[in-house]
Tab-separated table of C-alpha atoms in Angstrom:
chain	number	residue	atom	x	y	z
A	1	ASP	CA	7.847	-11.443	10.620
A	2	ILE	CA	5.124	-12.795	8.612
A	3	GLN	CA	5.806	-12.974	4.308
A	4	MET	CA	3.527	-13.537	2.357
A	5	THR	CA	3.911	-14.889	-1.643
A	6	GLN	CA	2.258	-14.454	-4.065
A	7	SER	CA	1.477	-16.497	-7.518
A	8	PRO	CA	2.553	-16.539	-9.997
A	9	SER	CA	4.561	-13.793	-10.348
A	10	SER	CA	3.374	-12.901	-13.851
A	11	LEU	CA	0.237	-13.960	-16.315
A	12	SER	CA	-0.754	-13.817	-19.418
A	13	ALA	CA	-4.495	-14.117	-20.362
A	14	SER	CA	-7.104	-12.610	-22.295
A	15	VAL	CA	-10.523	-10.954	-22.263
A	16	GLY	CA	-13.006	-13.082	-20.737
A	17	ASP	CA	-10.459	-15.490	-19.087
A	18	ARG	CA	-10.835	-16.415	-15.432
A	19	VAL	CA	-8.111	-15.736	-13.501
A	20	THR	CA	-6.841	-16.442	-9.588
A	21	ILE	CA	-3.858	-14.849	-8.223
A	22	THR	CA	-2.378	-16.505	-4.779
A	23	CYS	CA	-1.143	-15.248	-2.170
A	24	ARG	CA	0.247	-17.494	0.983
A	25	ALA	CA	1.089	-16.081	4.554
A	26	SER	CA	3.699	-18.029	5.852
A	27	GLN	CA	1.350	-18.657	9.012
A	28	SER	CA	-1.965	-18.080	9.996
A	29	ILE	CA	-3.843	-14.471	9.535
A	30	SER	CA	-6.870	-15.429	10.100
A	31	ARG	CA	-8.707	-13.446	8.030
A	32	PHE	CA	-6.953	-9.920	7.605
A	33	LEU	CA	-5.732	-9.783	3.850
A	34	HIS	CA	-5.927	-7.468	1.546
A	35	TRP	CA	-5.935	-6.610	-2.361
A	36	TYR	CA	-4.932	-4.376	-4.416
A	37	GLN	CA	-4.312	-2.619	-8.363
A	38	GLN	CA	-1.876	-1.244	-9.766
A	39	LYS	CA	-1.795	0.222	-13.302
A	40	PRO	CA	1.502	1.823	-14.150
A	41	GLY	CA	2.366	5.639	-13.232
A	42	LYS	CA	-0.855	5.261	-10.644
A	43	ALA	CA	-1.134	4.741	-6.898
A	44	PRO	CA	-2.790	1.023	-6.082
A	45	ASN	CA	-6.228	0.762	-5.302
A	46	LEU	CA	-7.714	-1.275	-2.783
A	47	LEU	CA	-10.084	-3.760	-4.193
A	48	ILE	CA	-10.933	-6.604	-1.743
A	49	PHE	CA	-10.341	-6.123	2.128
A	50	ASP	CA	-10.710	-8.802	4.990
A	51	ALA	CA	-10.158	-11.458	2.146
A	52	SER	CA	-13.915	-11.382	0.581
A	53	SER	CA	-15.035	-7.844	1.171
A	54	LEU	CA	-15.319	-6.020	-1.844
A	55	GLN	CA	-14.007	-2.653	-1.731
A	56	THR	CA	-17.047	0.248	-2.606
A	57	GLY	CA	-17.192	0.946	-5.997
A	58	VAL	CA	-15.386	-2.441	-7.592
A	59	PRO	CA	-17.056	-4.447	-10.383
A	60	SER	CA	-18.295	-7.426	-8.995
A	61	ARG	CA	-16.237	-9.322	-11.359
A	62	PHE	CA	-13.457	-9.345	-8.770
A	63	SER	CA	-14.290	-11.897	-6.008
A	64	GLY	CA	-11.432	-12.842	-2.706
A	65	SER	CA	-11.843	-16.295	-1.239
A	66	GLY	CA	-9.696	-17.727	1.841
A	67	SER	CA	-8.700	-17.485	5.494
A	68	GLY	CA	-5.582	-18.824	7.377
A	69	THR	CA	-2.903	-19.423	5.232
A	70	ASP	CA	-4.117	-19.325	1.493
A	71	PHE	CA	-6.093	-17.193	0.214
A	72	THR	CA	-6.995	-16.604	-3.189
A	73	LEU	CA	-7.840	-13.198	-5.999
A	74	THR	CA	-10.219	-14.001	-8.391
A	75	ILE	CA	-11.247	-12.093	-11.579
A	76	SER	CA	-14.303	-14.248	-13.391
A	77	SER	CA	-14.126	-12.283	-17.072
A	78	LEU	CA	-11.029	-10.816	-17.028
A	79	GLN	CA	-11.677	-6.446	-18.923
A	80	PRO	CA	-9.651	-5.062	-20.923
A	81	GLU	CA	-8.697	-2.345	-17.762
A	82	ASP	CA	-7.819	-5.158	-15.725
A	83	PHE	CA	-4.578	-5.484	-16.716
A	84	ALA	CA	-2.377	-4.133	-13.925
A	85	THR	CA	-0.746	-5.475	-11.526
A	86	TYR	CA	-2.383	-7.120	-8.049
A	87	TYR	CA	-0.574	-7.265	-4.582
A	88	CYS	CA	-1.633	-8.978	-0.915
A	89	GLN	CA	-0.909	-7.146	1.463
A	90	GLN	CA	-1.242	-8.536	5.314
A	91	SER	CA	-0.164	-5.827	8.011
A	92	TYR	CA	3.131	-4.203	6.902
A	93	SER	CA	3.668	-6.971	4.514
A	94	PHE	CA	3.048	-7.009	0.988
A	95	GLY	CA	3.367	-10.186	-1.357
A	96	GLN	CA	5.870	-8.954	-4.202
A	97	GLY	CA	2.877	-8.934	-7.604
A	98	THR	CA	1.330	-10.353	-9.631
A	99	ARG	CA	1.929	-9.240	-13.242
A	100	LEU	CA	-1.459	-9.708	-15.242
A	101	GLU	CA	-0.412	-9.025	-18.803
A	102	ILE	CA	-2.016	-9.831	-22.096
B	1	GLN	CA	-14.574	13.137	-1.407
B	2	LEU	CA	-11.005	12.460	0.654
B	3	GLN	CA	-7.428	13.928	-0.830
B	4	LEU	CA	-4.351	13.332	-0.350
B	5	GLN	CA	-1.044	15.054	-1.269
B	6	GLU	CA	2.863	14.298	-1.273
B	7	SER	CA	5.226	17.159	-0.779
B	8	GLY	CA	8.879	17.598	-0.141
B	9	PRO	CA	12.038	17.606	-1.689
B	10	GLY	CA	12.297	15.479	-4.768
B	11	LEU	CA	15.924	14.981	-4.693
B	12	VAL	CA	17.862	14.358	-0.983
B	13	LYS	CA	21.595	13.274	-0.604
B	14	PRO	CA	22.866	9.948	1.172
B	15	SER	CA	23.074	9.996	4.963
B	16	GLU	CA	20.566	13.169	4.859
B	17	THR	CA	17.173	12.912	6.212
B	18	LEU	CA	14.898	12.653	3.763
B	19	SER	CA	11.601	14.601	4.597
B	20	LEU	CA	7.632	14.513	3.290
B	21	THR	CA	4.937	15.878	3.514
B	22	CYS	CA	0.885	14.788	3.403
B	23	THR	CA	-1.837	17.274	3.094
B	24	VAL	CA	-5.474	15.722	3.969
B	25	SER	CA	-8.117	17.568	2.227
B	26	GLY	CA	-12.130	16.282	2.116
B	27	GLY	CA	-11.658	15.391	5.717
B	28	SER	CA	-10.010	15.327	9.068
B	29	ILE	CA	-7.140	13.706	9.808
B	30	SER	CA	-8.451	13.492	13.763
B	31	SER	CA	-10.818	11.410	12.462
B	32	SER	CA	-11.151	8.603	15.099
B	33	GLY	CA	-11.585	5.788	12.445
B	34	SER	CA	-8.570	7.023	10.401
B	35	TYR	CA	-4.879	5.302	10.569
B	36	TRP	CA	-2.446	8.102	8.155
B	37	GLY	CA	0.680	6.458	6.729
B	38	TRP	CA	3.344	6.612	4.158
B	39	ILE	CA	4.035	3.270	1.894
B	40	ARG	CA	6.628	3.751	-0.710
B	41	GLN	CA	7.818	1.805	-4.686
B	42	PRO	CA	11.130	1.344	-5.637
B	43	PRO	CA	11.474	2.108	-9.384
B	44	GLY	CA	10.143	-1.221	-11.299
B	45	ARG	CA	9.808	-2.841	-7.762
B	46	GLY	CA	6.856	-3.167	-5.525
B	47	LEU	CA	5.310	-1.842	-2.311
B	48	GLU	CA	6.894	-1.545	1.254
B	49	TRP	CA	5.058	0.154	4.126
B	50	ILE	CA	7.099	2.433	5.931
B	51	ALA	CA	4.861	3.962	9.046
B	52	SER	CA	1.224	4.991	10.068
B	53	ILE	CA	-0.331	7.106	12.985
B	54	HIS	CA	-2.817	7.411	14.334
B	55	TYR	CA	-4.934	10.773	15.605
B	56	SER	CA	-4.690	9.981	18.909
B	57	GLY	CA	-0.940	9.789	18.488
B	58	ARG	CA	-0.003	5.854	18.544
B	59	THR	CA	2.550	5.224	15.447
B	60	TYR	CA	3.512	2.159	13.781
B	61	TYR	CA	6.701	1.105	12.275
B	62	ASN	CA	7.459	-1.492	9.662
B	63	PRO	CA	10.707	-2.823	12.040
B	64	SER	CA	12.592	-2.667	9.015
B	65	LEU	CA	12.695	0.115	9.394
B	66	LYS	CA	12.199	2.012	12.305
B	67	SER	CA	15.114	2.432	13.890
B	68	ARG	CA	15.829	5.494	11.203
B	69	VAL	CA	11.782	6.200	10.525
B	70	SER	CA	9.792	9.203	12.263
B	71	ILE	CA	5.803	9.786	11.830
B	72	SER	CA	4.132	13.025	12.876
B	73	LEU	CA	0.647	14.667	12.843
B	74	ASP	CA	-0.524	18.584	12.746
B	75	THR	CA	-4.094	18.456	13.086
B	76	SER	CA	-4.297	22.409	12.494
B	77	LYS	CA	-3.120	22.033	9.255
B	78	ASN	CA	-3.988	17.881	8.554
B	79	GLN	CA	-1.396	17.511	7.328
B	80	PHE	CA	1.250	14.396	8.429
B	81	SER	CA	5.113	14.325	8.262
B	82	LEU	CA	7.374	11.203	7.133
B	83	LYS	CA	11.668	11.421	8.529
B	84	LEU	CA	13.708	8.918	6.840
B	85	SER	CA	17.214	9.124	8.565
B	86	SER	CA	20.573	8.333	7.341
B	87	VAL	CA	19.272	7.525	3.394
B	88	THR	CA	21.267	5.390	0.783
B	89	ASP	CA	20.624	4.638	-2.599
B	90	ALA	CA	18.297	1.766	-1.775
B	91	ASP	CA	15.706	4.472	-0.408
B	92	THR	CA	15.455	6.249	-4.136
B	93	ALA	CA	11.270	5.526	-4.557
B	94	VAL	CA	8.088	6.591	-4.992
B	95	TYR	CA	5.981	7.592	-1.537
B	96	TYR	CA	3.167	7.147	-1.096
B	97	CYS	CA	0.810	9.169	1.573
B	98	ALA	CA	-2.166	7.260	2.579
B	99	ARG	CA	-5.543	6.690	4.361
B	100	ASP	CA	-6.144	2.647	5.787
B	101	THR	CA	-9.159	2.386	8.450
B	102	GLY	CA	-7.894	-0.665	10.457
B	103	ASN	CA	-6.192	-3.270	10.041
B	104	TYR	CA	-3.886	-1.300	7.299
B	105	ARG	CA	-6.901	-1.535	5.038
B	106	THR	CA	-5.663	1.235	2.517
B	107	ASP	CA	-8.359	3.099	0.908
B	108	SER	CA	-7.108	6.382	-0.247
B	109	TRP	CA	-3.733	7.079	-1.399
B	110	GLY	CA	-2.141	10.391	-2.808
B	111	GLN	CA	-0.678	10.365	-6.533
B	112	GLY	CA	2.910	9.833	-4.878
B	113	THR	CA	6.160	11.352	-5.182
B	114	LEU	CA	9.684	10.479	-6.195
B	115	VAL	CA	12.055	10.520	-4.408
B	116	THR	CA	15.897	10.210	-5.573
B	117	VAL	CA	18.637	10.248	-3.036
B	118	SER	CA	22.218	11.009	-4.718
B	119	SER	CA	25.163	13.000	-4.630
């Protein structure tokens, strides 16, 4: 099994900040890595697929990069609606989540 | 717009079988590019992918749950279903049905349904 490790597990930031979340795979996964945002009581929402492709309708302040084992999700300028939990996913494995707080 | 809606009992007894159905509207589950699946989230915890199925009948299971899980399609009703046998407290979770468009890229989700395992 490929294990996905996210860091940090939680993060405090302010509106306007640039934020980066990291996801590391236990072995190379090429670019088969997706990122989701989840708000309390809601289903997750796909942000980035295949490491760096922006899902339709997602604001351009979200971006993804990486390949192999190391991946990042970057929010260029935090907006109030971005405070949520973020998950990476490779195949049937999700990372443990990163809670982004004010 | 594609919509998915979970249905099924909210309470299941330990050792019994959990059964859920997802009804798809705004699109066909016979679409060749779509896979239909289930993902769950225990209260206050992270996401766990369970299983998915293609309209061709090909199925994919999380190895950790494979021995207890079955997923199926009913194209006549545009529905797909999940069965999880021998449930325990650890299976208490919000269960989401979802669509992925290949490589587990999950772009449409139901609202989720809470299933509690308790006697």
